[in-house]
Amino acid sequence: MPAGLLRPALLAAARSPRLERGVTRMRATRALVDRFVAGSAEPQAITAASALRDSGRFVTIDYLGEDTTDPAQARNTVAHYRELLAALGELPAAVEPGTVRPLEVSLKLSALGQSLPHDGHLIALDHAREICAAAAAAGVAVTVDAEDHTTTDSTLSIVRELRADFPGTGTVMQAYLRRTEADCREFAGPGSRIRLCKGAYREPESVAYQQAAEVDAAYLRCLRILMDGAGYPMVATHDPAMIEAAQRYADEAGRKADEFEFQMLYGIRDVEQRRLAADRRQIRVYVPYGDQWYGYFMRRLAERPANLAFFLRALAPANRR
Ligand SMILES: Cc1cc2nc3c(=O)[nH]c(=O)nc-3n(C[C@H](O)[C@H](O)[C@H](O)COP(=O)(O)OP(=O)(O)OC[C@H]3O[C@@H](n4cnc5c(N)ncnc54)[C@H](O)[C@@H]3O)c2cc1C
């Protein structure tokens, strides 16, 4: 299949419960999943976070799950975050002088009930508030992830509300959305923490740029707005061109190394992560854990055909045991 069709096909598969059942049952999947996911429970996430801290990297931890349609499951997600935050609060790195918190959790509002019928928006807000309060007590920062474009208005409105009580709550901007430059201008005020990523979902042309070159150009425009703004930019990308531009824009805006950070995903470009840390640049690693890894895993395959080829080879009959 041509590469241009592969990404949308994999992103469509990421939303298929039938494929999810099939792929998660395959034993061959596990080795590749382990490359991107830190384990199934809190102790493994804490072990991975501690090792990253020991190597000079910051972390943000995500309890995997999304598109929850069951209120009990949304409550269960809150319980996992509370357990995680209690353990993170015990780590020596939880609170350090200065405004940048080495430890952070990332939340997906759709895992907290945002898509439940009727009161989903309010349920997700209440759950996120409970997690923000537990995080504040533990000295841990919170960033609210961005999901597909149908959730953007609800997510940004929840972030506005959370910021009233927890001003350091971070949010994510997806450069591929046509609206994002305007959102960056609104959210880049003093004290804000904005993670800029390219965007990982399958989106229609009416709302999102489709060509990689258009997305890269939009990323650079948003990056410039954030670097020139009054907030704290979090540059989430593995792309060498974007990393180089971020450093250049930061220098041009007179930002010091502790006035912005780079971010990458667990298991991706580890050597580059270590290089940045050794170079005294702030680098944070997004560490997902939990059993509901299917959607996250499929988005990683969609980003990189080489990972898909590796996965397909592992599934080949000769490799099955
Ligand atoms: C910390 C962090 C948080 C994120 N949070 C969100 C979010 O909340 N919402 C959202 O929609 N998206 C999120 N994303 C995902 C993001 O939107 C992109 O889908 C993803 O980062 C790939 O884009 P890229 O900028 O790395 O560039 P790309 O153009 O995809 O890749 C550039 C280069 O990076 C390397 N690379 C990229 N992906 C991989 C991979 N999977 N395996 C190995 N090498 C790879 C390759 O060398 C590639 O050529 C997040 C990403 C990061 C790093």
PDB file of N, CA and C and ligand atoms in Angstrom, residues 7 35-36 60 108 144-147 172 174 176 195 197-201 216 219 236-240 242 263-265 267-269 284-286 299-301 303-304 307, ligand 1:
ATOM      1  N   ARG A   7      -0.964   5.762   6.395  1.00  0.00           N
ATOM      2  CA  ARG A   7      -1.206   6.492   7.647  1.00  0.00           C
ATOM      3  C   ARG A   7      -2.702   6.591   7.954  1.00  0.00           C
ATOM      4  N   ARG A  35       8.279  -1.449  23.687  1.00  0.00           N
ATOM      5  CA  ARG A  35       9.204  -0.379  23.302  1.00  0.00           C
ATOM      6  C   ARG A  35       8.589   0.999  23.558  1.00  0.00           C
ATOM      7  N   PHE A  36       7.260   1.080  23.458  1.00  0.00           N
ATOM      8  CA  PHE A  36       6.590   2.384  23.562  1.00  0.00           C
ATOM      9  C   PHE A  36       5.832   2.584  24.866  1.00  0.00           C
ATOM     10  N   THR A  60       6.694  13.097  31.918  1.00  0.00           N
ATOM     11  CA  THR A  60       5.250  13.270  32.063  1.00  0.00           C
ATOM     12  C   THR A  60       4.641  11.888  31.866  1.00  0.00           C
ATOM     13  N   LYS A 108      -5.866  12.491  29.356  1.00  0.00           N
ATOM     14  CA  LYS A 108      -6.755  12.549  28.189  1.00  0.00           C
ATOM     15  C   LYS A 108      -8.173  12.703  28.723  1.00  0.00           C
ATOM     16  N   VAL A 144      -3.006  18.730  29.948  1.00  0.00           N
ATOM     17  CA  VAL A 144      -4.169  18.083  29.341  1.00  0.00           C
ATOM     18  C   VAL A 144      -3.852  17.822  27.870  1.00  0.00           C
ATOM     19  N   ASP A 145      -3.855  16.562  27.468  1.00  0.00           N
ATOM     20  CA  ASP A 145      -3.542  16.181  26.083  1.00  0.00           C
ATOM     21  C   ASP A 145      -4.602  16.705  25.110  1.00  0.00           C
ATOM     22  N   ALA A 146      -4.224  16.780  23.832  1.00  0.00           N
ATOM     23  CA  ALA A 146      -5.187  17.120  22.776  1.00  0.00           C
ATOM     24  C   ALA A 146      -5.588  15.841  22.058  1.00  0.00           C
ATOM     25  N   GLU A 147      -6.882  15.693  21.790  1.00  0.00           N
ATOM     26  CA  GLU A 147      -7.365  14.501  21.075  1.00  0.00           C
ATOM     27  C   GLU A 147      -7.962  14.940  19.731  1.00  0.00           C
ATOM     28  N   VAL A 172      -2.291  21.366  25.195  1.00  0.00           N
ATOM     29  CA  VAL A 172      -1.577  20.939  23.988  1.00  0.00           C
ATOM     30  C   VAL A 172      -2.205  21.582  22.756  1.00  0.00           C
ATOM     31  N   GLN A 174      -2.202  21.367  18.540  1.00  0.00           N
ATOM     32  CA  GLN A 174      -1.843  20.495  17.418  1.00  0.00           C
ATOM     33  C   GLN A 174      -1.655  21.357  16.168  1.00  0.00           C
ATOM     34  N   TYR A 176      -1.326  20.761  13.125  1.00  0.00           N
ATOM     35  CA  TYR A 176      -2.031  20.440  11.878  1.00  0.00           C
ATOM     36  C   TYR A 176      -3.438  21.040  11.821  1.00  0.00           C
ATOM     37  N   ARG A 195       2.191  22.767  25.236  1.00  0.00           N
ATOM     38  CA  ARG A 195       2.918  21.753  24.465  1.00  0.00           C
ATOM     39  C   ARG A 195       2.486  21.881  23.002  1.00  0.00           C
ATOM     40  N   CYS A 197       2.592  20.116  19.423  1.00  0.00           N
ATOM     41  CA  CYS A 197       2.904  18.894  18.675  1.00  0.00           C
ATOM     42  C   CYS A 197       2.337  19.055  17.256  1.00  0.00           C
ATOM     43  N   LYS A 198       2.679  18.112  16.376  1.00  0.00           N
ATOM     44  CA  LYS A 198       2.134  18.203  15.007  1.00  0.00           C
ATOM     45  C   LYS A 198       0.684  17.742  14.984  1.00  0.00           C
ATOM     46  N   GLY A 199       0.333  16.734  15.781  1.00  0.00           N
ATOM     47  CA  GLY A 199      -1.033  16.202  15.793  1.00  0.00           C
ATOM     48  C   GLY A 199      -1.023  14.771  15.305  1.00  0.00           C
ATOM     49  N   ALA A 200      -1.753  13.888  16.006  1.00  0.00           N
ATOM     50  CA  ALA A 200      -1.614  12.444  15.777  1.00  0.00           C
ATOM     51  C   ALA A 200      -2.878  11.767  15.261  1.00  0.00           C
ATOM     52  N   TYR A 201      -3.967  12.509  15.019  1.00  0.00           N
ATOM     53  CA  TYR A 201      -5.241  11.852  14.680  1.00  0.00           C
ATOM     54  C   TYR A 201      -5.529  11.997  13.186  1.00  0.00           C
ATOM     55  N   ASP A 216       4.422  21.035   8.735  1.00  0.00           N
ATOM     56  CA  ASP A 216       5.709  21.552   9.237  1.00  0.00           C
ATOM     57  C   ASP A 216       5.706  23.085   9.235  1.00  0.00           C
ATOM     58  N   TYR A 219       3.664  24.268  12.040  1.00  0.00           N
ATOM     59  CA  TYR A 219       4.372  24.045  13.314  1.00  0.00           C
ATOM     60  C   TYR A 219       5.342  25.205  13.566  1.00  0.00           C
ATOM     61  N   ALA A 236       7.182  19.543  21.562  1.00  0.00           N
ATOM     62  CA  ALA A 236       7.013  18.082  21.504  1.00  0.00           C
ATOM     63  C   ALA A 236       7.176  17.615  20.067  1.00  0.00           C
ATOM     64  N   THR A 237       8.350  17.123  19.747  1.00  0.00           N
ATOM     65  CA  THR A 237       8.617  16.618  18.401  1.00  0.00           C
ATOM     66  C   THR A 237       9.888  15.779  18.404  1.00  0.00           C
ATOM     67  N   HIS A 238       9.953  14.837  17.424  1.00  0.00           N
ATOM     68  CA  HIS A 238      11.204  14.082  17.217  1.00  0.00           C
ATOM     69  C   HIS A 238      11.907  14.574  15.971  1.00  0.00           C
ATOM     70  N   ASP A 239      11.331  15.566  15.327  1.00  0.00           N
ATOM     71  CA  ASP A 239      11.782  16.014  14.012  1.00  0.00           C
ATOM     72  C   ASP A 239      13.016  16.911  14.156  1.00  0.00           C
ATOM     73  N   PRO A 240      14.165  16.488  13.611  1.00  0.00           N
ATOM     74  CA  PRO A 240      15.386  17.294  13.771  1.00  0.00           C
ATOM     75  C   PRO A 240      15.215  18.734  13.290  1.00  0.00           C
ATOM     76  N   MET A 242      12.509  20.618  13.361  1.00  0.00           N
ATOM     77  CA  MET A 242      11.732  21.400  14.333  1.00  0.00           C
ATOM     78  C   MET A 242      12.563  21.681  15.591  1.00  0.00           C
ATOM     79  N   GLN A 263      10.266  17.920  24.264  1.00  0.00           N
ATOM     80  CA  GLN A 263       9.559  16.729  24.745  1.00  0.00           C
ATOM     81  C   GLN A 263       9.588  15.655  23.652  1.00  0.00           C
ATOM     82  N   MET A 264       9.767  14.423  24.073  1.00  0.00           N
ATOM     83  CA  MET A 264       9.694  13.280  23.139  1.00  0.00           C
ATOM     84  C   MET A 264       8.965  12.126  23.808  1.00  0.00           C
ATOM     85  N   LEU A 265       8.594  11.148  23.008  1.00  0.00           N
ATOM     86  CA  LEU A 265       7.859   9.995  23.529  1.00  0.00           C
ATOM     87  C   LEU A 265       8.824   8.911  24.003  1.00  0.00           C
ATOM     88  N   GLY A 267      10.741   5.722  24.353  1.00  0.00           N
ATOM     89  CA  GLY A 267      11.142   4.717  23.370  1.00  0.00           C
ATOM     90  C   GLY A 267      11.461   5.268  22.001  1.00  0.00           C
ATOM     91  N   ILE A 268      11.306   6.566  21.802  1.00  0.00           N
ATOM     92  CA  ILE A 268      11.588   7.131  20.474  1.00  0.00           C
ATOM     93  C   ILE A 268      12.751   8.115  20.567  1.00  0.00           C
ATOM     94  N   ARG A 269      13.769   7.895  19.744  1.00  0.00           N
ATOM     95  CA  ARG A 269      14.969   8.742  19.665  1.00  0.00           C
ATOM     96  C   ARG A 269      15.625   8.936  21.042  1.00  0.00           C
ATOM     97  N   ARG A 284      11.804  16.511  28.311  1.00  0.00           N
ATOM     98  CA  ARG A 284      10.824  15.730  29.078  1.00  0.00           C
ATOM     99  C   ARG A 284      10.355  14.551  28.218  1.00  0.00           C
ATOM    100  N   VAL A 285      10.217  13.409  28.851  1.00  0.00           N
ATOM    101  CA  VAL A 285       9.790  12.205  28.129  1.00  0.00           C
ATOM    102  C   VAL A 285       8.372  11.830  28.547  1.00  0.00           C
ATOM    103  N   TYR A 286       7.538  11.594  27.557  1.00  0.00           N
ATOM    104  CA  TYR A 286       6.135  11.206  27.770  1.00  0.00           C
ATOM    105  C   TYR A 286       6.099   9.696  27.954  1.00  0.00           C
ATOM    106  N   ARG A 299      -1.234   4.709  16.709  1.00  0.00           N
ATOM    107  CA  ARG A 299      -0.804   6.039  16.243  1.00  0.00           C
ATOM    108  C   ARG A 299       0.712   6.080  16.063  1.00  0.00           C
ATOM    109  N   ARG A 300       1.446   5.359  16.920  1.00  0.00           N
ATOM    110  CA  ARG A 300       2.914   5.320  16.757  1.00  0.00           C
ATOM    111  C   ARG A 300       3.291   4.568  15.473  1.00  0.00           C
ATOM    112  N   LEU A 301       2.560   3.493  15.164  1.00  0.00           N
ATOM    113  CA  LEU A 301       2.841   2.771  13.915  1.00  0.00           C
ATOM    114  C   LEU A 301       2.558   3.676  12.716  1.00  0.00           C
ATOM    115  N   GLU A 303       2.876   6.778  12.469  1.00  0.00           N
ATOM    116  CA  GLU A 303       3.878   7.835  12.293  1.00  0.00           C
ATOM    117  C   GLU A 303       5.134   7.333  11.621  1.00  0.00           C
ATOM    118  N   ARG A 304       5.347   6.050  11.665  1.00  0.00           N
ATOM    119  CA  ARG A 304       6.650   5.550  11.225  1.00  0.00           C
ATOM    120  C   ARG A 304       6.509   4.189  10.559  1.00  0.00           C
ATOM    121  N   ASN A 307       8.384   1.141  11.827  1.00  0.00           N
ATOM    122  CA  ASN A 307       7.850   0.409  12.986  1.00  0.00           C
ATOM    123  C   ASN A 307       6.806  -0.603  12.536  1.00  0.00           C
TER     124      ASN A 307
HETATM  125  C1  LIG B   1       5.694  14.537  24.336  1.00  0.00           C
HETATM  126  C2  LIG B   1       4.681  14.381  23.248  1.00  0.00           C
HETATM  127  C3  LIG B   1       3.347  14.546  23.547  1.00  0.00           C
HETATM  128  C4  LIG B   1       2.384  14.439  22.540  1.00  0.00           C
HETATM  129  N1  LIG B   1       1.068  14.705  22.837  1.00  0.00           N
HETATM  130  C5  LIG B   1       0.168  14.699  21.832  1.00  0.00           C
HETATM  131  C6  LIG B   1      -1.186  15.104  22.064  1.00  0.00           C
HETATM  132  O1  LIG B   1      -1.582  15.462  23.182  1.00  0.00           O
HETATM  133  N2  LIG B   1      -2.046  15.079  21.011  1.00  0.00           N
HETATM  134  C7  LIG B   1      -1.648  14.691  19.741  1.00  0.00           C
HETATM  135  O2  LIG B   1      -2.462  14.724  18.826  1.00  0.00           O
HETATM  136  N3  LIG B   1      -0.385  14.300  19.511  1.00  0.00           N
HETATM  137  C8  LIG B   1       0.530  14.295  20.512  1.00  0.00           C
HETATM  138  N4  LIG B   1       1.813  13.914  20.241  1.00  0.00           N
HETATM  139  C9  LIG B   1       2.148  13.233  18.954  1.00  0.00           C
HETATM  140  C10 LIG B   1       2.491  14.228  17.873  1.00  0.00           C
HETATM  141  O3  LIG B   1       1.343  14.951  17.496  1.00  0.00           O
HETATM  142  C11 LIG B   1       3.061  13.504  16.635  1.00  0.00           C
HETATM  143  O4  LIG B   1       2.120  12.617  16.137  1.00  0.00           O
HETATM  144  C12 LIG B   1       4.349  12.743  16.892  1.00  0.00           C
HETATM  145  O5  LIG B   1       5.171  13.401  17.798  1.00  0.00           O
HETATM  146  C13 LIG B   1       5.131  12.592  15.575  1.00  0.00           C
HETATM  147  O6  LIG B   1       5.427  13.859  15.056  1.00  0.00           O
HETATM  148  P1  LIG B   1       6.931  14.467  15.020  1.00  0.00           P
HETATM  149  O7  LIG B   1       6.834  15.908  15.372  1.00  0.00           O
HETATM  150  O8  LIG B   1       7.806  13.673  15.893  1.00  0.00           O
HETATM  151  O9  LIG B   1       7.364  14.456  13.506  1.00  0.00           O
HETATM  152  P2  LIG B   1       7.304  13.386  12.357  1.00  0.00           P
HETATM  153  O10 LIG B   1       7.298  14.187  11.100  1.00  0.00           O
HETATM  154  O11 LIG B   1       6.226  12.372  12.547  1.00  0.00           O
HETATM  155  O12 LIG B   1       8.682  12.613  12.517  1.00  0.00           O
HETATM  156  C14 LIG B   1       9.944  13.240  12.376  1.00  0.00           C
HETATM  157  C15 LIG B   1      11.041  12.236  12.640  1.00  0.00           C
HETATM  158  O13 LIG B   1      10.986  11.777  13.983  1.00  0.00           O
HETATM  159  C16 LIG B   1      11.247  10.386  14.071  1.00  0.00           C
HETATM  160  N5  LIG B   1      10.018   9.673  14.526  1.00  0.00           N
HETATM  161  C17 LIG B   1       8.763  10.194  14.575  1.00  0.00           C
HETATM  162  N6  LIG B   1       7.863   9.288  15.062  1.00  0.00           N
HETATM  163  C18 LIG B   1       8.574   8.170  15.311  1.00  0.00           C
HETATM  164  C19 LIG B   1       8.216   6.886  15.815  1.00  0.00           C
HETATM  165  N7  LIG B   1       6.958   6.571  16.160  1.00  0.00           N
HETATM  166  N8  LIG B   1       9.206   5.959  15.955  1.00  0.00           N
HETATM  167  C20 LIG B   1      10.483   6.274  15.639  1.00  0.00           C
HETATM  168  N9  LIG B   1      10.875   7.477  15.139  1.00  0.00           N
HETATM  169  C21 LIG B   1       9.952   8.411  14.974  1.00  0.00           C
HETATM  170  C22 LIG B   1      11.661   9.986  12.685  1.00  0.00           C
HETATM  171  O14 LIG B   1      13.039  10.163  12.544  1.00  0.00           O
HETATM  172  C23 LIG B   1      10.933  10.972  11.809  1.00  0.00           C
HETATM  173  O15 LIG B   1      11.503  11.128  10.536  1.00  0.00           O
HETATM  174  C24 LIG B   1       2.801  14.076  21.219  1.00  0.00           C
HETATM  175  C25 LIG B   1       4.135  13.922  20.928  1.00  0.00           C
HETATM  176  C26 LIG B   1       5.088  14.073  21.909  1.00  0.00           C
HETATM  177  C27 LIG B   1       6.536  13.940  21.539  1.00  0.00           C
END
